[in-house]
Tab-separated table of C-alpha atoms and ligand atoms in Angstrom:
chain	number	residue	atom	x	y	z
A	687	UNK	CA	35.575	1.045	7.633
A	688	UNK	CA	33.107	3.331	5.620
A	689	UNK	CA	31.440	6.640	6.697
A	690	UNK	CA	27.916	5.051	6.168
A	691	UNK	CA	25.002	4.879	8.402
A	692	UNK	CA	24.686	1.720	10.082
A	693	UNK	CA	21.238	0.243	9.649
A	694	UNK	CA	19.277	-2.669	11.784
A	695	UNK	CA	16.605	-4.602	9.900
A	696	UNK	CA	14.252	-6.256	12.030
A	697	UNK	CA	12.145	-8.952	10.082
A	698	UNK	CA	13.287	-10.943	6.807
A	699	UNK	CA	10.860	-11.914	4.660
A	700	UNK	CA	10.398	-11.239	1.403
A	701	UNK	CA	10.307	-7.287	1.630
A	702	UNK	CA	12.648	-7.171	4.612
A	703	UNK	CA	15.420	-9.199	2.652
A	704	UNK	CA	14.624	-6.867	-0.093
A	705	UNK	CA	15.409	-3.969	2.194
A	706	UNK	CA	18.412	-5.128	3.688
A	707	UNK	CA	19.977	-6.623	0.292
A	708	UNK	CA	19.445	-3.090	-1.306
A	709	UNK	CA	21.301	-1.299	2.061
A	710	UNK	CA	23.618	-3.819	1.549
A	711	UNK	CA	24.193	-2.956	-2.116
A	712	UNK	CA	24.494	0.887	-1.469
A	713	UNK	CA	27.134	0.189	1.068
A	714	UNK	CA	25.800	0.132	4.175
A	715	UNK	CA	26.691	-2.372	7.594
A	716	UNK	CA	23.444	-3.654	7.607
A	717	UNK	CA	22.712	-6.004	11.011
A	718	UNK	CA	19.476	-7.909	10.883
A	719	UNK	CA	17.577	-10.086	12.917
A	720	UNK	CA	14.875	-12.970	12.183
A	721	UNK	CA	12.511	-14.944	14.345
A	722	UNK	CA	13.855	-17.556	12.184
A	723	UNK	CA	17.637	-17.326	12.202
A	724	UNK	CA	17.778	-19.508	8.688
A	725	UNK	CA	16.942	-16.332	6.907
A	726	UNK	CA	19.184	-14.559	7.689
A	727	UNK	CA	22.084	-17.092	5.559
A	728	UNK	CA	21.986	-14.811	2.350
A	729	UNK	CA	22.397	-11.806	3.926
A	730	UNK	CA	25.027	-12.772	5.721
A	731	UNK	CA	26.684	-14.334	2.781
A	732	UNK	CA	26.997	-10.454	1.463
A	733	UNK	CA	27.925	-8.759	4.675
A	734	UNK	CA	25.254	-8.371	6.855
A	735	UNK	CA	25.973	-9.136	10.561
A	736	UNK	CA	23.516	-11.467	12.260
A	737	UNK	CA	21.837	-10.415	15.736
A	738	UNK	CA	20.542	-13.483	18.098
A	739	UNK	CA	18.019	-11.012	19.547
A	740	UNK	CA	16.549	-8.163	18.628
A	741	UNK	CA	18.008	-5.855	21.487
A	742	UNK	CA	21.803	-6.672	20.080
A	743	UNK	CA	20.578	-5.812	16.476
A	744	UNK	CA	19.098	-2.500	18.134
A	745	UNK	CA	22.186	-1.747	19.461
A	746	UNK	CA	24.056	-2.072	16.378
A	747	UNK	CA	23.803	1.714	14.698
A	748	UNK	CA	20.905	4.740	15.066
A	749	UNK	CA	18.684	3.786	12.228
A	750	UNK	CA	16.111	1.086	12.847
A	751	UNK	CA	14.268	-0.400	9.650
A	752	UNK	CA	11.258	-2.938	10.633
A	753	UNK	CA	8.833	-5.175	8.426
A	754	UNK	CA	7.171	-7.873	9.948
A	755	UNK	CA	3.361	-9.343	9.111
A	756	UNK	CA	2.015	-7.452	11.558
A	757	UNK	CA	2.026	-4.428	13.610
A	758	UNK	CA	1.222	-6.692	16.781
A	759	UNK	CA	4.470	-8.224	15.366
A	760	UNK	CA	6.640	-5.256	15.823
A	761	UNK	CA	5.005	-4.191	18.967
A	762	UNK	CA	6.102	-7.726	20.493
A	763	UNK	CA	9.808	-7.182	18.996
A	764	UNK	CA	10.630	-3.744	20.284
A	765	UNK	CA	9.232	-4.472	23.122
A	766	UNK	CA	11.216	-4.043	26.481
A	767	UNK	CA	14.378	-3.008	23.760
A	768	UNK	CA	16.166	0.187	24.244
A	769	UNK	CA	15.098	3.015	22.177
A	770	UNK	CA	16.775	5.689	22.888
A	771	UNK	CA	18.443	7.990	20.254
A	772	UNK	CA	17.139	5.073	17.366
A	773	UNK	CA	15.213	6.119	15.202
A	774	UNK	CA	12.492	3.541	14.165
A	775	UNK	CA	11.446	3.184	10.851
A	776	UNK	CA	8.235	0.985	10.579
A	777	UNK	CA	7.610	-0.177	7.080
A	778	UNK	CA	5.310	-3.100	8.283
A	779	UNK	CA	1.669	-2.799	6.840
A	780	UNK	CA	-0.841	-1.474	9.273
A	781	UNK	CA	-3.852	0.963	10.024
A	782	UNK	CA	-3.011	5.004	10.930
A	783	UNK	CA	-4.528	4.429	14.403
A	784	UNK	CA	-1.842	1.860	14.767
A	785	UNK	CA	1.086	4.079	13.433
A	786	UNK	CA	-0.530	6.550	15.622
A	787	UNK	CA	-0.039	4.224	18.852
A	788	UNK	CA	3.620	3.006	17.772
A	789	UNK	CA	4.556	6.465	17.719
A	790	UNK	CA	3.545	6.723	21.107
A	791	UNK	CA	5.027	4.071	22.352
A	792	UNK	CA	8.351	4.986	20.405
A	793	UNK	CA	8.681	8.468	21.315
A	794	UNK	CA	7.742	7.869	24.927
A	795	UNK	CA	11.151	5.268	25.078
A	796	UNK	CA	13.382	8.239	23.725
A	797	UNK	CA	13.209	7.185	20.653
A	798	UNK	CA	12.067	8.819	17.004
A	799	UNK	CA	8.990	7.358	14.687
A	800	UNK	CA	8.574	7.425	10.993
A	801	UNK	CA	5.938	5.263	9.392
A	802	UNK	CA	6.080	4.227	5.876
A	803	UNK	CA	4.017	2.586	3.354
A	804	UNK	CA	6.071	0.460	0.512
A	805	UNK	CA	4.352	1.114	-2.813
A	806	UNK	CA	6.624	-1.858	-4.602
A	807	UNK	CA	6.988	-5.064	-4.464
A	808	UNK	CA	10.376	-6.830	-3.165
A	809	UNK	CA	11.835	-7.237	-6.533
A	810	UNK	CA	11.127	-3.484	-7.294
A	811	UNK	CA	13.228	-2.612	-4.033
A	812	UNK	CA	16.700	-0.601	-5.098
A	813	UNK	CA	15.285	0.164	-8.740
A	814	UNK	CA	13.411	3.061	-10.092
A	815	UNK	CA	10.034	3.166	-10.025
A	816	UNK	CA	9.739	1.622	-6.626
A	817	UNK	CA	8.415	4.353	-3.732
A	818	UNK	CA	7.707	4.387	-0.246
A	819	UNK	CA	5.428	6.959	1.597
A	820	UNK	CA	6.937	8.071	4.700
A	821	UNK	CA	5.118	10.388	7.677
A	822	UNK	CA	5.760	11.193	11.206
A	823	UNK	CA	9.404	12.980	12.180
A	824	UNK	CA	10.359	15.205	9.888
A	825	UNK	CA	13.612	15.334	11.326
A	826	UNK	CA	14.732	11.966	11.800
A	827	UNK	CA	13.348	11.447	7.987
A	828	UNK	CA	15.555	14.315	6.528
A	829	UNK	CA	18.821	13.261	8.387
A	830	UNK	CA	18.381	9.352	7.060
A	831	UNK	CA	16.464	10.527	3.645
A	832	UNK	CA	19.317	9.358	1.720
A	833	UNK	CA	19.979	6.264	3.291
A	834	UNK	CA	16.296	5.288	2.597
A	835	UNK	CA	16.820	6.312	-0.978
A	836	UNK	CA	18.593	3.320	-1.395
A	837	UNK	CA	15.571	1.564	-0.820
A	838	UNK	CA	12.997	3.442	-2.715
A	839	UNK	CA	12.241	7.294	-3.912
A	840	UNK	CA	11.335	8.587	-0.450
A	841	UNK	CA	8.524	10.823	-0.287
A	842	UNK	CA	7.285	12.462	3.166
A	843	UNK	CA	3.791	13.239	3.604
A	844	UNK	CA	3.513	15.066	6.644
A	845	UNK	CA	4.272	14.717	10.642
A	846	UNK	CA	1.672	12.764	11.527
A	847	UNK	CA	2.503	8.901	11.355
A	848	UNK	CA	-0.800	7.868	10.443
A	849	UNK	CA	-0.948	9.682	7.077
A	850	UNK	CA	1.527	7.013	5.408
A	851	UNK	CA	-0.771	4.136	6.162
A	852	UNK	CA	-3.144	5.907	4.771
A	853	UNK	CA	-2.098	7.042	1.398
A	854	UNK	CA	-1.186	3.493	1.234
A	855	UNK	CA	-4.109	1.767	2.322
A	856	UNK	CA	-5.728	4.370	-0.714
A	857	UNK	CA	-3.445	3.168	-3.225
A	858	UNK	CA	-4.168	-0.283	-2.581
A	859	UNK	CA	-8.035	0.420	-2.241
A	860	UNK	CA	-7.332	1.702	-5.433
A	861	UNK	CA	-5.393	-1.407	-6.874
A	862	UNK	CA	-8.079	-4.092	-5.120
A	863	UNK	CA	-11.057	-2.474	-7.147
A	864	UNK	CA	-9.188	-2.492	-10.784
A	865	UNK	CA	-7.733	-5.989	-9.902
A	866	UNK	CA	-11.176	-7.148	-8.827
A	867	UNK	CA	-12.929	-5.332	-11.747
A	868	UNK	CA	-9.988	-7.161	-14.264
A	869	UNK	CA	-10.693	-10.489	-12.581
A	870	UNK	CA	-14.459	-10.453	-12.700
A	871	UNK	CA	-14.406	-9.710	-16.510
A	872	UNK	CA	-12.244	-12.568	-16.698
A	873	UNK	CA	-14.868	-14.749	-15.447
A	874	UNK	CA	-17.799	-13.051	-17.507
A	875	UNK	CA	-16.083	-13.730	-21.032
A	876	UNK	CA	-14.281	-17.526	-19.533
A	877	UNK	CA	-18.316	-18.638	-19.435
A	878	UNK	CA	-18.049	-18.355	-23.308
A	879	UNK	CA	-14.599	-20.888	-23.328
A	880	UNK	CA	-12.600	-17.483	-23.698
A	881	UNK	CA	-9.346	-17.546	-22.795
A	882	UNK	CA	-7.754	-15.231	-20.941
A	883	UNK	CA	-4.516	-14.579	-22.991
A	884	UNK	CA	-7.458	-13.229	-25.628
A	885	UNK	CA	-9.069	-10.824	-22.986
A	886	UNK	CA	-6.436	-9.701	-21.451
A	887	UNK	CA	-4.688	-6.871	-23.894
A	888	UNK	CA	-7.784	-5.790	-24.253
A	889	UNK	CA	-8.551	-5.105	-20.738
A	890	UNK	CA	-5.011	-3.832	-20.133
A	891	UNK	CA	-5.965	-0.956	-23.448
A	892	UNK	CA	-9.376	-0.098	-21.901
A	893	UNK	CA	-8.341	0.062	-18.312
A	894	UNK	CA	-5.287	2.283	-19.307
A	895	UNK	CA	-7.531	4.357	-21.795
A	896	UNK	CA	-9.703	4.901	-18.597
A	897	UNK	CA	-7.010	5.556	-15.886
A	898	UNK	CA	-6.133	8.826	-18.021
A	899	UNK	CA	-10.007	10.163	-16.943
A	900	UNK	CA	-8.439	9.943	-13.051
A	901	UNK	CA	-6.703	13.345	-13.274
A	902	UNK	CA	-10.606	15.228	-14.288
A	903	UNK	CA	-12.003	13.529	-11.751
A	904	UNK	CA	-10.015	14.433	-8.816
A	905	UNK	CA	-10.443	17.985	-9.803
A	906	UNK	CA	-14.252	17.358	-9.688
A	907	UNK	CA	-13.655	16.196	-6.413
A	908	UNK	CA	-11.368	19.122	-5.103
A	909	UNK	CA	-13.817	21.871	-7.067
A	910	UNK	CA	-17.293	20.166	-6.383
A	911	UNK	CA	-17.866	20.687	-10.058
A	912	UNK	CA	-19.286	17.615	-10.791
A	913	UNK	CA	-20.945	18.147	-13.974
A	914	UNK	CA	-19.714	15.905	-17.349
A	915	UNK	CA	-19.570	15.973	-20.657
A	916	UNK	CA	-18.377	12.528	-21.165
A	917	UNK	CA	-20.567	10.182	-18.770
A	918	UNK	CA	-23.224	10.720	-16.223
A	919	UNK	CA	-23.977	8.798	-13.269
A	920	UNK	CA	-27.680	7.705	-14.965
A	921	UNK	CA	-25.972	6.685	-17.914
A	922	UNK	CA	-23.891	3.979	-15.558
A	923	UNK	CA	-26.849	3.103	-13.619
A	924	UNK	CA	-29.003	2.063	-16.475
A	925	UNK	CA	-26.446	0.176	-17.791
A	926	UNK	CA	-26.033	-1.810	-14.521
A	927	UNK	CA	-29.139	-4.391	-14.334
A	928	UNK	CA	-27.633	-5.507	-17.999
A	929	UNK	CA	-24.421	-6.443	-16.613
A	930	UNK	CA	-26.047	-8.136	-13.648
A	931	UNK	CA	-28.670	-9.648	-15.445
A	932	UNK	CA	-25.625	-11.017	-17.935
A	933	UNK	CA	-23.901	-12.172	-15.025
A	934	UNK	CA	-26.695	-14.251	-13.768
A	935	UNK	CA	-27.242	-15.661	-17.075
A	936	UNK	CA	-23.532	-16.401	-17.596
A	937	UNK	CA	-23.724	-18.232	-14.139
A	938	UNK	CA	-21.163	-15.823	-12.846
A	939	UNK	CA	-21.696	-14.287	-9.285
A	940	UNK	CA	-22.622	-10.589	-9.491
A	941	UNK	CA	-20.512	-9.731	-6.034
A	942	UNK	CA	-19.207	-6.891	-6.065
A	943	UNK	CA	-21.272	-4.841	-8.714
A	944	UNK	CA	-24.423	-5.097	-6.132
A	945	UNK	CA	-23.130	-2.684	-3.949
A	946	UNK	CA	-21.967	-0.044	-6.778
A	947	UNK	CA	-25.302	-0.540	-8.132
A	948	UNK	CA	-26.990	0.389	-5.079
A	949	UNK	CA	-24.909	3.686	-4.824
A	950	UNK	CA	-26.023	4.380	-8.429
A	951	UNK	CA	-29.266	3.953	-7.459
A	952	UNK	CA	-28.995	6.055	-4.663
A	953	UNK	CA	-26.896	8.868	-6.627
A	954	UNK	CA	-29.736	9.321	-8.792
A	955	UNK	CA	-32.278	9.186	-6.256
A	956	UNK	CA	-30.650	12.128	-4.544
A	957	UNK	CA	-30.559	14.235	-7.659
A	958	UNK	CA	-27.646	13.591	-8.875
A	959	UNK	CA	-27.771	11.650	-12.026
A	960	UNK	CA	-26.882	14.005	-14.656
A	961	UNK	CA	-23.282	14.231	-12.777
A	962	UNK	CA	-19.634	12.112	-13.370
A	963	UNK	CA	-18.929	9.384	-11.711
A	964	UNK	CA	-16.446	11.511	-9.395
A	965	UNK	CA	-19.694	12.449	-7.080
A	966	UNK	CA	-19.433	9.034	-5.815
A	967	UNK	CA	-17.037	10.256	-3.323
A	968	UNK	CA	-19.697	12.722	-1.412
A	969	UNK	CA	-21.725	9.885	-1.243
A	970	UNK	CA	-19.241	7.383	0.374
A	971	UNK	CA	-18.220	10.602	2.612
A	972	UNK	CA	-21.775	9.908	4.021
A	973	UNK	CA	-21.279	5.993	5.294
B	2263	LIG	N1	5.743	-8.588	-0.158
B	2263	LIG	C1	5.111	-7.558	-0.701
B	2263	LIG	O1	4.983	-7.450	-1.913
B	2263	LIG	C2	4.478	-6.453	0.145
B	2263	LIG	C3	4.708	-5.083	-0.463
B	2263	LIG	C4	4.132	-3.974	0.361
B	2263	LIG	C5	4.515	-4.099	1.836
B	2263	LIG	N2	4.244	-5.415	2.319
B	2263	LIG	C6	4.269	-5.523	3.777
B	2263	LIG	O2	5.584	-5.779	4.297
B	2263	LIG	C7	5.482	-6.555	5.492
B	2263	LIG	C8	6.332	-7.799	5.367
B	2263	LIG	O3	5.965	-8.483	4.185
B	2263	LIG	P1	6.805	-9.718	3.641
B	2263	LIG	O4	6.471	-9.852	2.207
B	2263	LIG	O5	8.213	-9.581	4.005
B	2263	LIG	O6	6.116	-10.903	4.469
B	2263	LIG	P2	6.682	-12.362	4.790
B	2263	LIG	O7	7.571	-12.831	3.713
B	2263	LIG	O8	5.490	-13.169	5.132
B	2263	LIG	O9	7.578	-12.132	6.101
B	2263	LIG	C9	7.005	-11.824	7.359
B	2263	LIG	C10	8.086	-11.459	8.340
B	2263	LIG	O10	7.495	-11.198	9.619
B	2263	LIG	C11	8.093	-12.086	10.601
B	2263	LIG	N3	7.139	-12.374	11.638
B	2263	LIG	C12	5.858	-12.769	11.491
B	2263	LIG	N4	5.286	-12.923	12.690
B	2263	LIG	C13	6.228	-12.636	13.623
B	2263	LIG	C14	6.237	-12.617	15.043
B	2263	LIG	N5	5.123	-12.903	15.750
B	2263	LIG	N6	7.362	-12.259	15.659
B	2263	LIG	C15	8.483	-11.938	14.951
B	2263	LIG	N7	8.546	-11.950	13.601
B	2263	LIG	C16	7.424	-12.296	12.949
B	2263	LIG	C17	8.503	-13.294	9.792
B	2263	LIG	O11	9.446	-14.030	10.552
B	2263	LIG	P3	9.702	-15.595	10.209
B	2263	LIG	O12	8.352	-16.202	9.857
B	2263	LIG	O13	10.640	-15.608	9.043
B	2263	LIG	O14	10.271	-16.146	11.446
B	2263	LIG	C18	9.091	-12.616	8.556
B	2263	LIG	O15	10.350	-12.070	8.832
B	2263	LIG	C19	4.002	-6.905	5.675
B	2263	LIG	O16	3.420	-6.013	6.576
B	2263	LIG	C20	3.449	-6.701	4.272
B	2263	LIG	O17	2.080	-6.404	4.271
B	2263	LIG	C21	4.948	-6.472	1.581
């Protein structure tokens, strides 16, 4: 016997084995159901109880964790199930206007809706460092915040459901342009038979050096002081037909810089050159 919220987990792959080892480890009765039952064999191994459908694991306590592929996905499992007085937390990845929707559907079966967005990867589940972005019932989130803690730092954003996709589909807008920028450097100095264990430190040192200049230009942003002292929009834009005129040479594809370069282009058309980078954002405001 133990005081401890019972906890369903709907969906184990990676993450959702992540999710439901770490409940597990904090002391939970953790019930989970698979579309593949195989999964499920580890968990069960530590203590987890093992549903045949997804209506007996939603009967098994008040708190409802799901992550599946696809929000389609969880749509398809709770649907028809019994909601009421569960609390659903969807931690599947998905758009606001389908967090939006879910909670519809949720609340309108009795039941409760917080979205989250995971910002860790399974291994980081249960440790420090990993978060999760939650939004929609404030409520339901404060009476099972410390059961989620065992999953992640919690942090709430706000009642509407949609703003935890978001902040998460930011982040990894965020990640997909360093990653992309880190990857297409790769290929620039691999034309010259460099290898990548060379590059690398040094693109870890100068894309660090440059994440510290984040913090300046969100406060341009907020203040719509966009003036510099340290680079200006022009400066970027004439250096821009060098690095996709090297590209070309190199016999690398210039992709994704042909869009920036167009904004540049546009930025200083507009008036705007003599201003940081951060004015980017009034222009992408506009698309
Ligand atoms: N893994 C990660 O690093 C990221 C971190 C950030 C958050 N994402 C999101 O988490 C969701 C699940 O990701 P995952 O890594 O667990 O994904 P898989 O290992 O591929 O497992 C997918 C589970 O979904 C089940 N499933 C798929 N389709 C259906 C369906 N039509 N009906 C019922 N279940 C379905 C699948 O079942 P099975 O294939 O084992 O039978 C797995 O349980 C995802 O949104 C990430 O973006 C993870």
């Amino acid at each position: 016997m133990t005081d401890k919220t019972p906890v369903t987990v709907l969906g184990l792959g990676l993450m959702g084995s992540a999710l439901a080892e770490a409940l597990l480890a904090a002391g939970h009765p953790v019930t989970v159901w698979n579309r593949t039952p195989a999964k499920a064999a580890p968990l069960v191994a530590k203590g987890a109880v093992q549903a045949s459908v997804p209506d007996e694991a939603l009967a098994a306590g008040p708190l409802v964790i799901v992550c599946l592929s696809l929000y389609s996905d969880a749509g398809d499992v709770l649907a028809g199930a019994s909601l009421t007085g569960r609390t659903v937390v969807q931690l599947t990845n998905g758009t606001p206007r389908q967090a939006r929707a879910l909670a519809e559907t949720v609340t309108g079966r009795d039941g409760r809706y917080v979205d989250g967005g995971i910002m860790a990867v399974p291994q980081m589940i249960g440790k420090p460092g990993a978060l999760i972005l939650y939004s929609g019932d404030e409520a339901a989130f404060t009476e099972h915040r410390d059961v989620l803690a065992a999953l992640a730092e919690p942090r709430h954003l706000g009642g509407d459901p949609g703003l935890a996709p978001l902040y998460d589909l930011a982040l990894l807008d965020g990640m997909y342009g360093m990653l992309a920028g880190f990857y297409h450097g790769l290929a620039l100095v691999r034309s010259e038979n460099v290898e990548a264990a060379e590059f690398t430190p040094m693109a870890v040192a100068w894309l660090t050096a440059m994440l510290r200049s984040l913090p300046a230009g969100g406060r341009a942003v907020d203040t719509g002081e966009f003036g510099t002292d340290v680079s200006s929009i022009t400066t970027s834009q004439v250096a821009f037909p060098g690095l996709i005129e090297t590209c070309r040479d190199q016999g690398v594809d210039p992709w994704y810089l042909l869009p920036l370069r167009d904004l540049l282009d546009r930025a200083v058309a507009e008036g705007h050159g003599s201003d940081g980078l951060a004015r980017m954002v009034t222009l992408l405001e506009r698309g």
